[in-house]
Amino acid sequence: MTTQYNVPDFFACKVFDEQTMRSRLSPEVYQSLKRTIRRGARLDLSLANAVASAMCAWAVENGATHFTHWFQPLTGITAEKHDSFINPAPGGRVIMEFSGKELVRGEPDASSFPSGGLRATFEARGYTAWDPTSFAFIKDKTLCIPTAFCSYGGEALDKKTPLLRSMEALNKQALRILRLFGNEDVTRVTTNVGPEQEYFLVDREMYLQRKDLIYTGRTLFGAKPPKGQELEDHYFGSIKPRVQAYMDDLNEELWKLGILAKTEHNEVAPAQHELAPIYSSTNVATDHNQLTMEIMKKVARKHGLVCLLHEKPFAGVNGSGKHNNWSMATDTGANLLSPGGTPYENAQFLLFLTAVIKAVDEYQSLLRLSVATAGNDHRLGANEAPPAVISIFLGDELSAVLEAIETDSPYEGAAQKKMKLGVDALPRITQDTTDRNRTSPFAFTGNKFEFRMVGSGDSIACANIMLNSAVAEALKQFADDLEGAADFDARLHELIKENIAAHKRILFNGNGYDDSWIKEAVEERGLLNLPTTPDAMSHLLDEKNVEMLLSHGVFKESELRSRYEIQLENYTRTVKIEALTMLDMAKREILPAVESYGASLARAMADKTGIDPALVSVYEKKASADLSHLLDAIDGAADGLAQAVEKLEGAGDITAQAFLIKDEIIPAMEALRKPCDEAETVVAQKYWPFPTYGELLFGV
Ligand code: ADP
Ligand code: MG
């Protein structure tokens, strides 16, 4: 790092952003590009050519030699195929060129990406199309152009396409509501997201000694260390120098890419940390979060570290999530989830708030399944992260306001009077009292909702697609109703009242980790408890869900079917790899280690017996017998797991396979882990074949 370290000087230096565009494009080209972006229209070719040529010149000046259409296929990571800018020139020379056609459209071979059956019915080829709402950037020596990825039949093969569609759906319905409140100057409503990203850092040398971390990103074995997170001395604690150096480097890389990395701190578990950016539009936030995860891993390597983004790298230690802070804002700068100062603003706020409540209640299953992965199944409901039951935390004050409206009773907090929407102002909601229920999956935090169920390794796209769509649907129903009302104020009041009454079962301010809550939620309130991915996924194709997503143009039915397949395929493959890794480690590392130590004890006992049997200690006899039992237990459990895995072959379709994983393979994995972890506590340290939890968690 240089002595003149001035962040504004290099912030976004690798991004072809507005400022760069303005300085590199002619005023006419710049203006028409901006118009196209704003209207979400297609670029015409002459405009595209002008933009491409300016982009190329800028990229080459900044060290790029290649370009790629950067997209987010359903594998969960980003994809890129590099082409160089090189074009032949007379005299055997080359020039660096990039055409509008290359900028606007690419044709990667779609057959190597998951399509969940869409490939069979449509052409193997797919195409990528530039999303000009997310800026191009340089990564390594490549100009990356954020794109959407579709099949030739127009089916989305990625996460960006439905995300953009869901933002559009919400925009359309929110504008209808705003017009009803006499708001004519707003032309666009965008959803904004600030995703807080949790992660673990472990030493790379140790990581390389563990096949489970290498193949699956999480530990599949490991006894509890003497010290875990019980002292809670890590959270917000001072950051160790090696970690600080990593964070500094990471921030610098992210800032160059125009990513607003803002906060960094230690998390609850040892070796766990968090990074939060400043929020941006959902589309950009999603792209940036994907990039952030990639850069986090890359920078870690430089520091001899490995960044683990798995939701549950260590059993018995808190896992990692991603808090998806979400709000809706107008292009005139108003946050629609911010309580207002005037009676009308208040009524509008309460209507949007009620829409979110209705959306979350009616589409619980979609929100739950949007975060369903094999990794996240270990985290949700494990008393460290939100339960698998969705509920909303509003805080006492706002809850009291809603209750007063619903029951037409005086609101205690204010001047002891009944609230008439559109006439009375809301009592001021003090920010402090709205947050800090960490156990809630979906919490109102003053002017935004925080959806806390997203897994740390997952894209935030899926969660936001479902959230945007569900809220768009609620707003649509409200707009349909209110547009036909004879007396707007009266109907508004009634509508909010009715919806509070209909959906208040989803509101819960108590402790979400409490077992009694799950019981109450399911038995008394009829809320859904979907603990695993196969449980949750079965709801994607529920008639009500399909109808809603289709009606807002967010998905086509074929796309939903394909996504159902792909998500369960990902689940099944992930767990199968874990099971095979466990078998490999158990048979080739753990059993031999237990056997060696047992054999050395046996040899020592035989030697002693030769001299004098009385020399053999009780410890030797006992440990030797324990180790023999453990050998058999491990061997038996490994056989059990192997048999369960074999059943996958003939299990039938993907749904049947996923349930076999859940009902038989995962329990067999747990059964194998138990004796192995027990062996770790008995076998001498120098015999143990890989670094322990203690070493991994406290080794940096
Ligand atoms: P914490 O939740 O840790 O108290 P903050 O509430 O300050 O921290 O912010 C957490 C995240 O929420 C940050 O990424 C921040 O940019 C984002 N955020 C803040 N305001 C909004 C908003 N109106 N819409 C979406 N995200 C927001
Ligand atoms: Mg937060």
mmCIF file of N, CA and C in Angstrom, residues 203-243:
data_model
loop_
_atom_site.group_PDB
_atom_site.id
_atom_site.type_symbol
_atom_site.label_atom_id
_atom_site.label_comp_id
_atom_site.label_asym_id
_atom_site.label_seq_id
_atom_site.Cartn_x
_atom_site.Cartn_y
_atom_site.Cartn_z
ATOM 1 N N ASP A 203 -6.536 -21.335 7.873
ATOM 2 C CA ASP A 203 -5.194 -21.394 7.324
ATOM 3 C C ASP A 203 -5.148 -22.362 6.140
ATOM 4 N N ARG A 204 -4.514 -21.922 5.064
ATOM 5 C CA ARG A 204 -4.523 -22.718 3.838
ATOM 6 C C ARG A 204 -3.774 -24.048 3.979
ATOM 7 N N GLU A 205 -2.671 -24.030 4.716
ATOM 8 C CA GLU A 205 -1.917 -25.275 4.908
ATOM 9 C C GLU A 205 -2.787 -26.325 5.586
ATOM 10 N N MET A 206 -3.522 -25.907 6.584
ATOM 11 C CA MET A 206 -4.391 -26.854 7.302
ATOM 12 C C MET A 206 -5.534 -27.305 6.404
ATOM 13 N N TYR A 207 -6.080 -26.343 5.683
ATOM 14 C CA TYR A 207 -7.185 -26.638 4.765
ATOM 15 C C TYR A 207 -6.785 -27.747 3.802
ATOM 16 N N LEU A 208 -5.565 -27.646 3.282
ATOM 17 C CA LEU A 208 -5.126 -28.607 2.271
ATOM 18 C C LEU A 208 -4.960 -30.019 2.829
ATOM 19 N N GLN A 209 -4.958 -30.122 4.151
ATOM 20 C CA GLN A 209 -4.853 -31.455 4.736
ATOM 21 C C GLN A 209 -6.215 -32.095 4.976
ATOM 22 N N ARG A 210 -7.269 -31.389 4.594
ATOM 23 C CA ARG A 210 -8.602 -31.952 4.857
ATOM 24 C C ARG A 210 -9.380 -32.096 3.558
ATOM 25 N N LYS A 211 -9.594 -33.358 3.166
ATOM 26 C CA LYS A 211 -10.345 -33.616 1.935
ATOM 27 C C LYS A 211 -11.761 -33.081 2.022
ATOM 28 N N ASP A 212 -12.339 -33.121 3.220
ATOM 29 C CA ASP A 212 -13.726 -32.645 3.321
ATOM 30 C C ASP A 212 -13.821 -31.162 2.967
ATOM 31 N N LEU A 213 -12.863 -30.361 3.463
ATOM 32 C CA LEU A 213 -12.900 -28.939 3.127
ATOM 33 C C LEU A 213 -12.649 -28.739 1.636
ATOM 34 N N ILE A 214 -11.713 -29.498 1.111
ATOM 35 C CA ILE A 214 -11.377 -29.337 -0.310
ATOM 36 C C ILE A 214 -12.553 -29.719 -1.213
ATOM 37 N N TYR A 215 -13.180 -30.853 -0.927
ATOM 38 C CA TYR A 215 -14.235 -31.327 -1.832
ATOM 39 C C TYR A 215 -15.617 -30.740 -1.544
ATOM 40 N N THR A 216 -15.871 -30.404 -0.280
ATOM 41 C CA THR A 216 -17.245 -30.024 0.057
ATOM 42 C C THR A 216 -17.372 -28.646 0.703
ATOM 43 N N GLY A 217 -16.238 -28.028 1.060
ATOM 44 C CA GLY A 217 -16.307 -26.702 1.668
ATOM 45 C C GLY A 217 -16.708 -26.710 3.132
ATOM 46 N N ARG A 218 -16.927 -27.902 3.682
ATOM 47 C CA ARG A 218 -17.245 -27.958 5.117
ATOM 48 C C ARG A 218 -16.562 -29.178 5.729
ATOM 49 N N THR A 219 -16.450 -29.173 7.061
ATOM 50 C CA THR A 219 -15.870 -30.336 7.723
ATOM 51 C C THR A 219 -16.960 -31.385 7.882
ATOM 52 N N LEU A 220 -16.604 -32.630 7.598
ATOM 53 C CA LEU A 220 -17.566 -33.723 7.748
ATOM 54 C C LEU A 220 -17.288 -34.514 9.017
ATOM 55 N N PHE A 221 -16.120 -34.257 9.607
ATOM 56 C CA PHE A 221 -15.745 -34.867 10.876
ATOM 57 C C PHE A 221 -15.174 -33.782 11.762
ATOM 58 N N GLY A 222 -15.062 -34.065 13.040
ATOM 59 C CA GLY A 222 -14.412 -33.121 13.933
ATOM 60 C C GLY A 222 -15.079 -33.117 15.292
ATOM 61 N N ALA A 223 -14.296 -33.481 16.319
ATOM 62 C CA ALA A 223 -14.832 -33.457 17.678
ATOM 63 C C ALA A 223 -14.844 -32.017 18.156
ATOM 64 N N LYS A 224 -15.720 -31.759 19.110
ATOM 65 C CA LYS A 224 -15.830 -30.421 19.686
ATOM 66 C C LYS A 224 -14.508 -30.046 20.355
ATOM 67 N N PRO A 225 -13.964 -28.870 20.069
ATOM 68 C CA PRO A 225 -12.718 -28.475 20.734
ATOM 69 C C PRO A 225 -12.999 -28.063 22.175
ATOM 70 N N PRO A 226 -11.935 -28.042 23.024
ATOM 71 C CA PRO A 226 -12.148 -27.639 24.431
ATOM 72 C C PRO A 226 -12.755 -26.245 24.515
ATOM 73 N N LYS A 227 -12.359 -25.378 23.589
ATOM 74 C CA LYS A 227 -12.938 -24.044 23.573
ATOM 75 C C LYS A 227 -13.652 -23.824 22.246
ATOM 76 N N GLY A 228 -14.873 -23.334 22.320
ATOM 77 C CA GLY A 228 -15.617 -23.036 21.099
ATOM 78 C C GLY A 228 -15.947 -21.567 21.104
ATOM 79 N N GLN A 229 -17.244 -21.250 20.996
ATOM 80 C CA GLN A 229 -17.636 -19.837 20.969
ATOM 81 C C GLN A 229 -18.284 -19.412 22.272
ATOM 82 N N GLU A 230 -18.176 -20.321 23.316
ATOM 83 C CA GLU A 230 -18.966 -20.039 24.525
ATOM 84 C C GLU A 230 -18.586 -18.759 25.239
ATOM 85 N N LEU A 231 -17.343 -18.342 25.139
ATOM 86 C CA LEU A 231 -16.968 -17.111 25.835
ATOM 87 C C LEU A 231 -17.451 -15.872 25.086
ATOM 88 N N GLU A 232 -17.888 -16.099 23.853
ATOM 89 C CA GLU A 232 -18.333 -14.989 23.004
ATOM 90 C C GLU A 232 -17.317 -13.861 22.981
ATOM 91 N N ASP A 233 -16.043 -14.253 22.986
ATOM 92 C CA ASP A 233 -15.003 -13.223 23.021
ATOM 93 C C ASP A 233 -14.569 -12.810 21.621
ATOM 94 N N HIS A 234 -15.202 -13.398 20.619
ATOM 95 C CA HIS A 234 -14.760 -13.089 19.262
ATOM 96 C C HIS A 234 -15.581 -11.960 18.629
ATOM 97 N N TYR A 235 -16.896 -11.963 18.945
ATOM 98 C CA TYR A 235 -17.819 -11.016 18.325
ATOM 99 C C TYR A 235 -17.382 -9.583 18.562
ATOM 100 N N PHE A 236 -17.214 -8.827 17.509
ATOM 101 C CA PHE A 236 -16.769 -7.435 17.588
ATOM 102 C C PHE A 236 -15.432 -7.279 18.308
ATOM 103 N N GLY A 237 -14.747 -8.411 18.563
ATOM 104 C CA GLY A 237 -13.454 -8.327 19.240
ATOM 105 C C GLY A 237 -12.442 -7.679 18.314
ATOM 106 N N SER A 238 -11.238 -7.414 18.838
ATOM 107 C CA SER A 238 -10.253 -6.769 17.976
ATOM 108 C C SER A 238 -9.828 -7.770 16.913
ATOM 109 N N ILE A 239 -9.524 -7.247 15.749
ATOM 110 C CA ILE A 239 -9.237 -8.107 14.597
ATOM 111 C C ILE A 239 -7.739 -8.428 14.567
ATOM 112 N N LYS A 240 -7.415 -9.708 14.386
ATOM 113 C CA LYS A 240 -6.000 -10.112 14.376
ATOM 114 C C LYS A 240 -5.279 -9.527 13.165
ATOM 115 N N PRO A 241 -3.970 -9.272 13.314
ATOM 116 C CA PRO A 241 -3.221 -8.606 12.242
ATOM 117 C C PRO A 241 -3.334 -9.327 10.886
ATOM 118 N N ARG A 242 -3.268 -10.637 10.888
ATOM 119 C CA ARG A 242 -3.310 -11.351 9.612
ATOM 120 C C ARG A 242 -4.676 -11.197 8.950
ATOM 121 N N VAL A 243 -5.713 -11.193 9.786
ATOM 122 C CA VAL A 243 -7.068 -11.017 9.263
ATOM 123 C C VAL A 243 -7.255 -9.575 8.803
#
